[in-house]
Amino acid sequence: MKKSIFIVAASIIVFTSCRNQEQNLNADVEVPVSVENIKLKSIEEFINTTGTAFPKGEITLKSKITASYYLEKNPETGKFWQLGDKIKVGSLIARLEDKEYVNSIKLETNQLNMELSESELKKQESLYEKGGVTLKDLKTAGINYENAKSTVENSKLQLDKTRVVAPIDGVIVDLPYYTQSTQIETGSTIARIMDYQVMYMDVQLPEKYISVIKPGQLAKLTNYTIPEDTIVGSITQLSPAINAETRTFKGNISVNNPKYLLRPGMFVKADIITNHKDSVIVIPKSIILSRQRGKTVFTFDRGVVAERIIETGLENVTEVEVTKGLTKNERIVISGFETLSNKSKVKIIK
């Protein structure tokens, strides 16, 4: 019996000894982590939306007469106008030639008639001052001159139909091909020009943000084809009405696009900035652990981590402002924190 008690006691001693050794071994294990210094920075709170970008100015030029078509050259390149060419207001794109049409306008004859009418009016004015003609004669001369002037202006308008000129600054986005000197019909498309140095987006915004989003708020826009470039726009208009089917309201974003990074028709992601703070503690949102006591992160100091309960303020998709629980220049664990506990030993890895 004494022998059995001795064996049991020895077994307990051995088990306890092994367990203590295991605890000591675990206590000495250093968990690999990455850390970074806490610095003050800015943070923005924003609302995500998407939409299609449209040009502020767009016009399609069509032939107003049936005539022979002659494409003109771009004075900047010396080559015939091409798709993608930038064009200035007043630039000649194409000529439409029809001698019979031009002759029917009789511009030179009408100009000569206007000059004669003007001379007659001046003569009547001089005579009227001397009492040589009646007021009726003077008014008749004035009416004849105005009619002659209107006829000349109408002739010029008719003649302008033979010249297809850019009415706005922009970029040529459509230029149907016609063989030089071929006859085209009235209504044929000559060119389409877009001005997209300034663009706009119509967006649908969730109903819950109707009291948050205001005209004048900035919006940062990106497109998957230009991921490294962010273009800044602003809210210009907001509808006060909610769509009963989609539970959204309509907004308009104006975008300055001087480098033509955005193209008409692009699908664009917009982050509407609703709040902003400078010089505050900002940490990655992904390193915050939700514990019973609250939101938790780990700080690092001389090989050991400490569990911190924090309070937060502004936040966005990737970052969050810390309003309480951390101070500037402390070192915070940003990876390897998942298995940590208070006072865990760690080693820093890159």
Short mmCIF file of C-alpha atoms in Angstrom, two decimals:
data_model
loop_
_atom_site.label_atom_id
_atom_site.label_comp_id
_atom_site.label_asym_id
_atom_site.label_seq_id
_atom_site.Cartn_x
_atom_site.Cartn_y
_atom_site.Cartn_z
CA MET A 1 0.00 0.00 0.00
CA LYS A 2 2.85 2.38 0.92
CA LYS A 3 4.52 1.56 -2.38
CA SER A 4 1.38 2.53 -4.34
CA ILE A 5 1.08 5.85 -2.51
CA PHE A 6 4.72 6.58 -3.28
CA ILE A 7 4.24 5.90 -7.00
CA VAL A 8 1.17 8.15 -7.18
CA ALA A 9 2.94 10.94 -5.35
CA ALA A 10 5.95 10.62 -7.62
CA SER A 11 3.71 10.72 -10.68
CA ILE A 12 2.05 13.93 -9.45
CA ILE A 13 5.43 15.51 -8.85
CA VAL A 14 6.64 14.54 -12.33
CA PHE A 15 3.40 15.80 -14.00
CA THR A 16 3.51 19.09 -12.10
CA SER A 17 7.15 19.56 -12.98
CA CYS A 18 6.51 18.94 -16.70
CA ARG A 19 3.55 21.32 -16.70
CA ASN A 20 5.61 24.08 -15.09
CA GLN A 21 8.36 23.52 -17.63
CA GLU A 22 5.80 23.78 -20.46
CA GLN A 23 4.37 27.00 -19.01
CA ASN A 24 7.83 28.46 -18.66
CA LEU A 25 8.60 27.47 -22.24
CA ASN A 26 5.40 29.07 -23.51
CA ALA A 27 6.10 32.16 -21.45
CA ASP A 28 9.41 32.55 -23.21
CA VAL A 29 7.93 32.20 -26.74
CA GLU A 30 8.18 35.51 -28.65
CA VAL A 31 5.34 36.11 -31.09
CA PRO A 32 6.48 37.70 -34.37
CA VAL A 33 4.73 41.03 -35.01
CA SER A 34 5.05 44.19 -37.09
CA VAL A 35 4.80 47.60 -35.45
CA GLU A 36 4.70 51.24 -36.50
CA ASN A 37 4.96 54.59 -34.75
CA ILE A 38 1.76 56.50 -34.12
CA LYS A 39 1.79 59.82 -35.96
CA LEU A 40 -0.69 62.64 -36.29
CA LYS A 41 -2.35 62.83 -39.70
CA SER A 42 -5.59 63.83 -41.40
CA ILE A 43 -8.64 61.66 -41.90
CA GLU A 44 -11.71 62.03 -44.07
CA GLU A 45 -15.12 60.50 -43.62
CA PHE A 46 -16.84 59.91 -46.92
CA ILE A 47 -19.78 58.27 -48.64
CA ASN A 48 -19.19 56.02 -51.64
CA THR A 49 -21.23 56.23 -54.80
CA THR A 50 -20.80 55.53 -58.51
CA GLY A 51 -21.99 57.07 -61.74
CA THR A 52 -21.22 57.83 -65.37
CA ALA A 53 -19.20 60.88 -66.42
CA PHE A 54 -20.70 63.14 -69.09
CA PRO A 55 -19.23 66.16 -70.89
CA LYS A 56 -20.51 69.62 -69.99
CA GLY A 57 -20.55 70.63 -73.66
CA GLU A 58 -21.45 68.51 -76.68
CA ILE A 59 -22.62 69.34 -80.19
CA THR A 60 -23.21 67.44 -83.42
CA LEU A 61 -22.61 69.40 -86.63
CA LYS A 62 -24.70 68.47 -89.66
CA SER A 63 -24.76 69.65 -93.26
CA LYS A 64 -27.43 72.29 -93.86
CA ILE A 65 -27.22 72.02 -97.65
CA THR A 66 -26.58 69.41 -100.31
CA ALA A 67 -23.08 70.09 -101.65
CA SER A 68 -19.60 68.70 -102.38
CA TYR A 69 -17.65 67.87 -99.21
CA TYR A 70 -14.06 68.99 -98.55
CA LEU A 71 -12.43 68.18 -95.20
CA GLU A 72 -10.05 70.91 -93.95
CA LYS A 73 -6.68 70.56 -92.20
CA ASN A 74 -5.88 71.04 -88.55
CA PRO A 75 -3.66 74.16 -88.43
CA GLU A 76 -1.80 72.72 -85.42
CA THR A 77 -0.72 69.49 -87.15
CA GLY A 78 -0.96 70.37 -90.84
CA LYS A 79 -2.95 67.16 -91.36
CA PHE A 80 -6.62 66.63 -92.08
CA TRP A 81 -8.78 66.73 -88.97
CA GLN A 82 -8.82 63.42 -87.11
CA LEU A 83 -10.66 61.80 -84.24
CA GLY A 84 -9.21 62.97 -80.93
CA ASP A 85 -7.96 66.31 -82.27
CA LYS A 86 -8.47 69.26 -79.95
CA ILE A 87 -10.29 72.08 -81.70
CA LYS A 88 -10.92 75.72 -80.88
CA VAL A 89 -14.10 77.69 -81.40
CA GLY A 90 -14.22 79.18 -84.91
CA SER A 91 -11.94 76.55 -86.49
CA LEU A 92 -12.99 75.50 -90.00
CA ILE A 93 -13.66 71.75 -90.15
CA ALA A 94 -15.04 71.33 -93.67
CA ARG A 95 -16.17 73.27 -96.76
CA LEU A 96 -19.35 72.51 -98.68
CA GLU A 97 -19.12 73.70 -102.29
CA ASP A 98 -22.08 74.35 -104.60
CA LYS A 99 -21.62 77.17 -107.12
CA GLU A 100 -25.30 77.29 -108.02
CA TYR A 101 -26.21 77.71 -104.35
CA VAL A 102 -23.61 80.46 -103.83
CA ASN A 103 -24.73 82.33 -106.95
CA SER A 104 -28.35 82.23 -105.78
CA ILE A 105 -27.41 84.07 -102.62
CA LYS A 106 -26.24 87.14 -104.57
CA LEU A 107 -24.17 88.46 -101.71
CA GLU A 108 -22.17 90.95 -103.77
CA THR A 109 -25.31 92.37 -105.39
CA ASN A 110 -27.04 92.68 -102.03
CA GLN A 111 -23.98 94.40 -100.51
CA LEU A 112 -23.92 96.89 -103.37
CA ASN A 113 -27.63 97.59 -102.89
CA MET A 114 -27.02 98.16 -99.16
CA GLU A 115 -24.24 100.65 -99.91
CA LEU A 116 -26.51 102.55 -102.31
CA SER A 117 -29.31 102.56 -99.74
CA GLU A 118 -26.92 103.87 -97.10
CA SER A 119 -25.77 106.69 -99.42
CA GLU A 120 -29.38 107.55 -100.20
CA LEU A 121 -30.21 107.66 -96.48
CA LYS A 122 -27.32 110.03 -95.77
CA LYS A 123 -28.43 112.23 -98.67
CA GLN A 124 -32.02 112.35 -97.39
CA GLU A 125 -30.78 113.19 -93.87
CA SER A 126 -28.77 116.11 -95.24
CA LEU A 127 -31.69 117.39 -97.30
CA TYR A 128 -34.12 117.00 -94.41
CA GLU A 129 -31.94 119.21 -92.20
CA LYS A 130 -32.13 121.89 -94.91
CA GLY A 131 -35.86 121.44 -95.45
CA GLY A 132 -35.40 119.92 -98.89
CA VAL A 133 -37.38 116.68 -98.24
CA THR A 134 -40.23 115.63 -96.00
CA LEU A 135 -40.00 113.41 -92.92
CA LYS A 136 -41.79 110.71 -94.91
CA ASP A 137 -39.02 110.73 -97.54
CA LEU A 138 -36.40 110.41 -94.80
CA LYS A 139 -38.18 107.51 -93.11
CA THR A 140 -38.65 105.74 -96.45
CA ALA A 141 -34.91 105.98 -97.10
CA GLY A 142 -34.25 104.64 -93.61
CA ILE A 143 -36.58 101.67 -94.16
CA ASN A 144 -34.95 100.89 -97.50
CA TYR A 145 -31.51 100.88 -95.87
CA GLU A 146 -32.60 98.61 -93.00
CA ASN A 147 -34.20 96.19 -95.47
CA ALA A 148 -31.03 96.15 -97.58
CA LYS A 149 -28.91 95.53 -94.46
CA SER A 150 -31.14 92.63 -93.38
CA THR A 151 -30.87 91.13 -96.87
CA VAL A 152 -27.06 91.21 -96.65
CA GLU A 153 -27.11 89.63 -93.18
CA ASN A 154 -29.42 86.87 -94.42
CA SER A 155 -27.13 86.31 -97.44
CA LYS A 156 -24.15 85.91 -95.11
CA LEU A 157 -26.10 83.44 -92.98
CA GLN A 158 -26.91 81.41 -96.07
CA LEU A 159 -23.30 81.55 -97.18
CA ASP A 160 -22.16 80.39 -93.73
CA LYS A 161 -23.88 77.09 -94.46
CA THR A 162 -21.01 76.31 -96.85
CA ARG A 163 -18.51 76.43 -93.96
CA VAL A 164 -18.70 73.94 -91.09
CA VAL A 165 -17.08 75.71 -88.13
CA ALA A 166 -16.55 74.57 -84.52
CA PRO A 167 -18.97 76.50 -82.28
CA ILE A 168 -17.22 75.41 -79.06
CA ASP A 169 -13.77 74.48 -77.80
CA GLY A 170 -13.42 70.74 -77.41
CA VAL A 171 -12.28 67.45 -78.87
CA ILE A 172 -13.51 65.77 -82.05
CA VAL A 173 -15.13 62.50 -80.97
CA ASP A 174 -16.91 61.59 -84.21
CA LEU A 175 -15.85 62.37 -87.79
CA PRO A 176 -17.66 60.31 -90.44
CA TYR A 177 -15.52 59.61 -93.49
CA TYR A 178 -16.49 61.09 -96.85
CA THR A 179 -14.32 61.07 -99.96
CA GLN A 180 -13.09 64.56 -100.83
CA SER A 181 -15.41 66.30 -103.35
CA THR A 182 -18.15 63.70 -102.90
CA GLN A 183 -21.67 65.09 -102.64
CA ILE A 184 -23.36 64.80 -99.29
CA GLU A 185 -27.00 65.38 -98.51
CA THR A 186 -28.62 67.90 -96.20
CA GLY A 187 -28.60 66.53 -92.63
CA SER A 188 -25.43 64.45 -93.05
CA THR A 189 -23.29 64.39 -89.90
CA ILE A 190 -20.02 66.28 -90.36
CA ALA A 191 -18.50 66.03 -86.88
CA ARG A 192 -19.31 65.68 -83.19
CA ILE A 193 -17.40 67.78 -80.66
CA MET A 194 -17.27 67.36 -76.89
CA ASP A 195 -15.93 69.76 -74.31
CA TYR A 196 -14.95 67.57 -71.35
CA GLN A 197 -12.46 69.77 -69.54
CA VAL A 198 -15.43 70.15 -67.24
CA MET A 199 -17.66 67.13 -66.71
CA TYR A 200 -20.63 66.17 -64.59
CA MET A 201 -22.02 63.04 -62.98
CA ASP A 202 -25.57 62.19 -61.99
CA VAL A 203 -25.51 59.94 -58.91
CA GLN A 204 -28.15 58.18 -56.83
CA LEU A 205 -27.56 58.55 -53.09
CA PRO A 206 -29.10 56.48 -50.25
CA GLU A 207 -32.00 58.13 -48.44
CA LYS A 208 -30.24 57.97 -45.04
CA TYR A 209 -27.64 60.52 -46.23
CA ILE A 210 -30.12 63.22 -47.28
CA SER A 211 -29.29 65.35 -44.21
CA VAL A 212 -25.55 64.62 -44.45
CA ILE A 213 -24.69 65.44 -48.05
CA LYS A 214 -24.69 69.16 -48.90
CA PRO A 215 -23.96 71.27 -52.03
CA GLY A 216 -20.32 72.34 -52.10
CA GLN A 217 -18.93 69.18 -50.49
CA LEU A 218 -15.87 67.78 -52.29
CA ALA A 219 -15.86 64.42 -54.03
CA LYS A 220 -12.80 62.37 -55.01
CA LEU A 221 -13.28 60.48 -58.25
CA THR A 222 -11.41 57.49 -59.65
CA ASN A 223 -11.78 55.05 -62.52
CA TYR A 224 -10.26 51.57 -62.77
CA THR A 225 -8.30 52.63 -65.87
CA ILE A 226 -6.62 55.47 -63.94
CA PRO A 227 -6.21 53.99 -60.43
CA GLU A 228 -3.25 56.20 -59.50
CA ASP A 229 -4.99 59.47 -60.37
CA THR A 230 -7.65 61.06 -58.18
CA ILE A 231 -9.76 63.84 -59.66
CA VAL A 232 -11.57 66.30 -57.41
CA GLY A 233 -15.14 67.36 -58.01
CA SER A 234 -17.88 68.94 -55.92
CA ILE A 235 -21.58 68.51 -55.24
CA THR A 236 -23.45 71.15 -57.24
CA GLN A 237 -27.10 70.07 -57.01
CA LEU A 238 -29.23 67.79 -54.84
CA SER A 239 -32.82 66.74 -55.36
CA PRO A 240 -35.07 67.15 -52.29
CA ALA A 241 -37.27 64.25 -53.45
CA ILE A 242 -36.80 60.57 -52.56
CA ASN A 243 -37.43 57.90 -55.20
CA ALA A 244 -40.10 55.70 -53.60
CA GLU A 245 -38.90 52.58 -55.46
CA THR A 246 -35.15 52.80 -54.90
CA ARG A 247 -35.16 54.86 -51.65
CA THR A 248 -32.50 57.15 -53.14
CA PHE A 249 -32.26 60.81 -54.08
CA LYS A 250 -30.46 62.34 -57.06
CA GLY A 251 -27.30 64.42 -56.90
CA ASN A 252 -25.07 66.15 -59.42
CA ILE A 253 -21.28 66.30 -59.19
CA SER A 254 -19.26 68.79 -61.25
CA VAL A 255 -15.71 67.74 -62.15
CA ASN A 256 -12.76 69.82 -63.40
CA ASN A 257 -10.89 67.65 -65.90
CA PRO A 258 -8.11 69.89 -67.37
CA LYS A 259 -5.82 66.96 -68.25
CA TYR A 260 -8.63 64.99 -69.92
CA LEU A 261 -7.99 62.03 -67.57
CA LEU A 262 -11.69 61.26 -67.39
CA ARG A 263 -13.35 60.39 -70.67
CA PRO A 264 -17.02 60.84 -71.55
CA GLY A 265 -18.99 57.73 -70.69
CA MET A 266 -16.53 56.40 -68.09
CA PHE A 267 -17.97 54.59 -65.07
CA VAL A 268 -16.59 56.49 -62.08
CA LYS A 269 -16.32 55.81 -58.35
CA ALA A 270 -16.92 58.90 -56.21
CA ASP A 271 -16.10 59.39 -52.52
CA ILE A 272 -18.12 62.33 -51.20
CA ILE A 273 -16.27 63.88 -48.26
CA THR A 274 -18.71 64.60 -45.42
CA ASN A 275 -16.25 65.28 -42.59
CA HIS A 276 -12.55 66.03 -42.20
CA LYS A 277 -10.01 66.41 -39.37
CA ASP A 278 -6.32 67.33 -39.37
CA SER A 279 -3.53 66.39 -36.94
CA VAL A 280 -5.30 63.55 -35.14
CA ILE A 281 -4.26 59.99 -34.27
CA VAL A 282 -5.29 57.69 -37.11
CA ILE A 283 -4.75 53.91 -37.20
CA PRO A 284 -5.67 51.13 -39.64
CA LYS A 285 -9.21 49.95 -39.06
CA SER A 286 -8.15 46.33 -39.55
CA ILE A 287 -6.01 46.15 -36.38
CA ILE A 288 -8.87 46.85 -33.97
CA LEU A 289 -10.15 43.83 -32.02
CA SER A 290 -13.66 43.77 -30.56
CA ARG A 291 -13.52 42.52 -26.97
CA GLN A 292 -16.08 42.48 -24.15
CA ARG A 293 -14.42 45.51 -22.63
CA GLY A 294 -14.52 47.43 -25.88
CA LYS A 295 -12.34 48.15 -28.90
CA THR A 296 -8.81 46.88 -28.31
CA VAL A 297 -5.36 47.34 -29.88
CA PHE A 298 -1.86 46.40 -28.74
CA THR A 299 1.02 48.76 -28.13
CA PHE A 300 4.67 47.68 -28.06
CA ASP A 301 7.44 48.65 -25.65
CA ARG A 302 10.77 46.85 -25.07
CA GLY A 303 9.72 43.42 -26.28
CA VAL A 304 6.35 43.29 -24.58
CA VAL A 305 2.88 44.33 -25.76
CA ALA A 306 0.14 46.01 -23.73
CA GLU A 307 -3.55 45.74 -24.40
CA ARG A 308 -5.24 49.12 -24.83
CA ILE A 309 -8.93 49.97 -24.78
CA ILE A 310 -9.59 52.81 -27.23
CA GLU A 311 -12.39 55.17 -28.22
CA THR A 312 -12.83 56.19 -31.85
CA GLY A 313 -14.17 59.11 -33.87
CA LEU A 314 -14.21 59.61 -37.64
CA GLU A 315 -13.73 56.53 -39.77
CA ASN A 316 -13.73 55.42 -43.37
CA VAL A 317 -13.23 52.14 -45.19
CA THR A 318 -9.57 51.69 -44.19
CA GLU A 319 -8.80 54.07 -41.30
CA VAL A 320 -10.21 55.28 -38.00
CA GLU A 321 -9.53 58.22 -35.70
CA VAL A 322 -8.58 57.35 -32.11
CA THR A 323 -9.94 59.91 -29.64
CA LYS A 324 -8.85 58.18 -26.44
CA GLY A 325 -6.43 55.43 -25.41
CA LEU A 326 -3.37 56.17 -27.56
CA THR A 327 -0.78 58.95 -27.69
CA LYS A 328 1.54 60.27 -30.35
CA ASN A 329 4.85 58.39 -30.91
CA GLU A 330 3.72 55.19 -29.19
CA ARG A 331 4.37 52.04 -31.18
CA ILE A 332 1.37 50.01 -32.22
CA VAL A 333 1.15 46.41 -33.45
CA ILE A 334 -0.18 46.25 -37.01
CA SER A 335 0.27 42.54 -37.80
CA GLY A 336 0.52 39.35 -35.76
CA PHE A 337 -1.83 40.73 -33.08
CA GLU A 338 -4.54 38.09 -33.49
CA THR A 339 -3.09 35.67 -30.88
CA LEU A 340 -1.68 38.24 -28.47
CA SER A 341 -2.72 38.83 -24.89
CA ASN A 342 -1.70 41.48 -22.39
CA LYS A 343 2.04 41.32 -21.52
CA SER A 344 2.85 38.87 -24.34
CA LYS A 345 6.47 38.78 -25.39
CA VAL A 346 7.01 39.59 -29.06
CA LYS A 347 9.74 40.06 -31.61
CA ILE A 348 9.59 42.59 -34.42
CA ILE A 349 9.70 41.41 -38.00
CA LYS A 350 9.71 43.53 -41.12
#
